[in-house]
Amino acid sequence: MSFTMYTTPWCGYCHRLKSQLDREGIGFEIVDIEAHPEAAAVVEQANGGNQTVPTLVYSDGTAQTNPSVAQIKEKLAALAG
């Protein structure tokens, strides 16, 4: 997988982004920060102490918060080099 999406079950932005990525055929891993509290620390680190979702963490360790599909595609292209 090229990135991990940190999410919560009630996050509307997360559901929308997941649907858009599925339509584009982009694979990713999902981690529910409510089911895995240790994952909330990853989200907080990427967002200045806030548990803002969706937060995506890429294979190079960088993160994006609530990105558009275009931003995700751009980042994946950069990673593919």
PDB file of C-alpha atoms in Angstrom:
ATOM      1  CA  MET A   1       0.000   0.000   0.000  1.00  0.00           C
ATOM      2  CA  SER A   2       1.224   3.471  -0.793  1.00  0.00           C
ATOM      3  CA  PHE A   3      -0.417   5.232   2.136  1.00  0.00           C
ATOM      4  CA  THR A   4      -2.456   4.782   5.281  1.00  0.00           C
ATOM      5  CA  MET A   5      -5.649   6.755   5.872  1.00  0.00           C
ATOM      6  CA  TYR A   6      -6.371   7.489   9.524  1.00  0.00           C
ATOM      7  CA  THR A   7     -10.097   7.905  10.024  1.00  0.00           C
ATOM      8  CA  THR A   8     -13.101   7.568  12.333  1.00  0.00           C
ATOM      9  CA  PRO A   9     -16.423   5.823  11.608  1.00  0.00           C
ATOM     10  CA  TRP A  10     -18.403   9.075  11.882  1.00  0.00           C
ATOM     11  CA  CYS A  11     -16.170  11.250   9.649  1.00  0.00           C
ATOM     12  CA  GLY A  12     -18.113  12.358   6.564  1.00  0.00           C
ATOM     13  CA  TYR A  13     -14.987  13.687   4.840  1.00  0.00           C
ATOM     14  CA  CYS A  14     -13.354  10.276   5.365  1.00  0.00           C
ATOM     15  CA  HIS A  15     -16.279   8.399   3.808  1.00  0.00           C
ATOM     16  CA  ARG A  16     -16.322  10.719   0.808  1.00  0.00           C
ATOM     17  CA  LEU A  17     -12.579  10.442   0.239  1.00  0.00           C
ATOM     18  CA  LYS A  18     -12.670   6.631   0.579  1.00  0.00           C
ATOM     19  CA  SER A  19     -15.410   6.469  -2.074  1.00  0.00           C
ATOM     20  CA  GLN A  20     -13.466   8.745  -4.429  1.00  0.00           C
ATOM     21  CA  LEU A  21     -10.278   6.688  -4.019  1.00  0.00           C
ATOM     22  CA  ASP A  22     -12.171   3.425  -4.571  1.00  0.00           C
ATOM     23  CA  ARG A  23     -13.620   4.847  -7.809  1.00  0.00           C
ATOM     24  CA  GLU A  24     -10.109   5.824  -8.937  1.00  0.00           C
ATOM     25  CA  GLY A  25      -8.777   2.344  -8.097  1.00  0.00           C
ATOM     26  CA  ILE A  26      -6.241   3.716  -5.625  1.00  0.00           C
ATOM     27  CA  GLY A  27      -5.356   1.202  -2.928  1.00  0.00           C
ATOM     28  CA  PHE A  28      -4.725   2.217   0.674  1.00  0.00           C
ATOM     29  CA  GLU A  29      -4.881   0.972   4.243  1.00  0.00           C
ATOM     30  CA  ILE A  30      -7.453   2.302   6.710  1.00  0.00           C
ATOM     31  CA  VAL A  31      -6.827   2.732  10.430  1.00  0.00           C
ATOM     32  CA  ASP A  32      -9.713   3.750  12.714  1.00  0.00           C
ATOM     33  CA  ILE A  33      -8.173   5.939  15.414  1.00  0.00           C
ATOM     34  CA  GLU A  34     -11.086   5.212  17.753  1.00  0.00           C
ATOM     35  CA  ALA A  35     -10.526   1.444  17.482  1.00  0.00           C
ATOM     36  CA  HIS A  36      -6.726   1.884  17.672  1.00  0.00           C
ATOM     37  CA  PRO A  37      -5.995   4.704  20.147  1.00  0.00           C
ATOM     38  CA  GLU A  38      -2.231   4.398  19.578  1.00  0.00           C
ATOM     39  CA  ALA A  39      -2.888   5.520  15.985  1.00  0.00           C
ATOM     40  CA  ALA A  40      -4.374   8.778  17.292  1.00  0.00           C
ATOM     41  CA  ALA A  41      -0.840   9.764  18.322  1.00  0.00           C
ATOM     42  CA  VAL A  42       0.263   9.508  14.680  1.00  0.00           C
ATOM     43  CA  VAL A  43      -2.591  11.817  13.645  1.00  0.00           C
ATOM     44  CA  GLU A  44      -1.816  14.258  16.457  1.00  0.00           C
ATOM     45  CA  GLN A  45       1.853  14.368  15.457  1.00  0.00           C
ATOM     46  CA  ALA A  46       0.918  15.196  11.849  1.00  0.00           C
ATOM     47  CA  ASN A  47      -1.633  17.857  12.875  1.00  0.00           C
ATOM     48  CA  GLY A  48      -0.042  19.890  15.639  1.00  0.00           C
ATOM     49  CA  GLY A  49      -1.707  17.930  18.435  1.00  0.00           C
ATOM     50  CA  ASN A  50      -5.160  17.722  16.821  1.00  0.00           C
ATOM     51  CA  GLN A  51      -6.983  14.519  15.913  1.00  0.00           C
ATOM     52  CA  THR A  52      -7.971  15.770  12.462  1.00  0.00           C
ATOM     53  CA  VAL A  53      -9.157  13.136   9.995  1.00  0.00           C
ATOM     54  CA  PRO A  54      -8.780  12.052   7.309  1.00  0.00           C
ATOM     55  CA  THR A  55      -5.020  12.176   7.740  1.00  0.00           C
ATOM     56  CA  LEU A  56      -2.998  10.291   5.155  1.00  0.00           C
ATOM     57  CA  VAL A  57       0.541   9.127   5.912  1.00  0.00           C
ATOM     58  CA  TYR A  58       2.673   8.083   2.954  1.00  0.00           C
ATOM     59  CA  SER A  59       5.486   5.556   2.619  1.00  0.00           C
ATOM     60  CA  ASP A  60       8.061   8.387   2.871  1.00  0.00           C
ATOM     61  CA  GLY A  61       6.648   9.467   6.252  1.00  0.00           C
ATOM     62  CA  THR A  62       4.988  12.651   5.008  1.00  0.00           C
ATOM     63  CA  ALA A  63       1.341  13.389   5.769  1.00  0.00           C
ATOM     64  CA  GLN A  64      -1.621  15.220   4.246  1.00  0.00           C
ATOM     65  CA  THR A  65      -4.783  16.228   6.088  1.00  0.00           C
ATOM     66  CA  ASN A  66      -8.094  16.088   4.208  1.00  0.00           C
ATOM     67  CA  PRO A  67      -6.415  16.180   0.775  1.00  0.00           C
ATOM     68  CA  SER A  68      -8.229  16.136  -2.553  1.00  0.00           C
ATOM     69  CA  VAL A  69      -7.914  13.130  -4.859  1.00  0.00           C
ATOM     70  CA  ALA A  70      -5.818  15.336  -7.176  1.00  0.00           C
ATOM     71  CA  GLN A  71      -3.395  16.089  -4.316  1.00  0.00           C
ATOM     72  CA  ILE A  72      -3.170  12.386  -3.498  1.00  0.00           C
ATOM     73  CA  LYS A  73      -2.493  11.455  -7.138  1.00  0.00           C
ATOM     74  CA  GLU A  74       0.197  14.155  -7.321  1.00  0.00           C
ATOM     75  CA  LYS A  75       1.870  12.828  -4.168  1.00  0.00           C
ATOM     76  CA  LEU A  76       1.712   9.203  -5.363  1.00  0.00           C
ATOM     77  CA  ALA A  77       3.263  10.222  -8.691  1.00  0.00           C
ATOM     78  CA  ALA A  78       6.084  11.990  -6.849  1.00  0.00           C
ATOM     79  CA  LEU A  79       6.674   8.899  -4.703  1.00  0.00           C
ATOM     80  CA  ALA A  80       6.752   6.676  -7.793  1.00  0.00           C
ATOM     81  CA  GLY A  81       9.450   9.005  -9.096  1.00  0.00           C
TER      82      GLY A  81
END
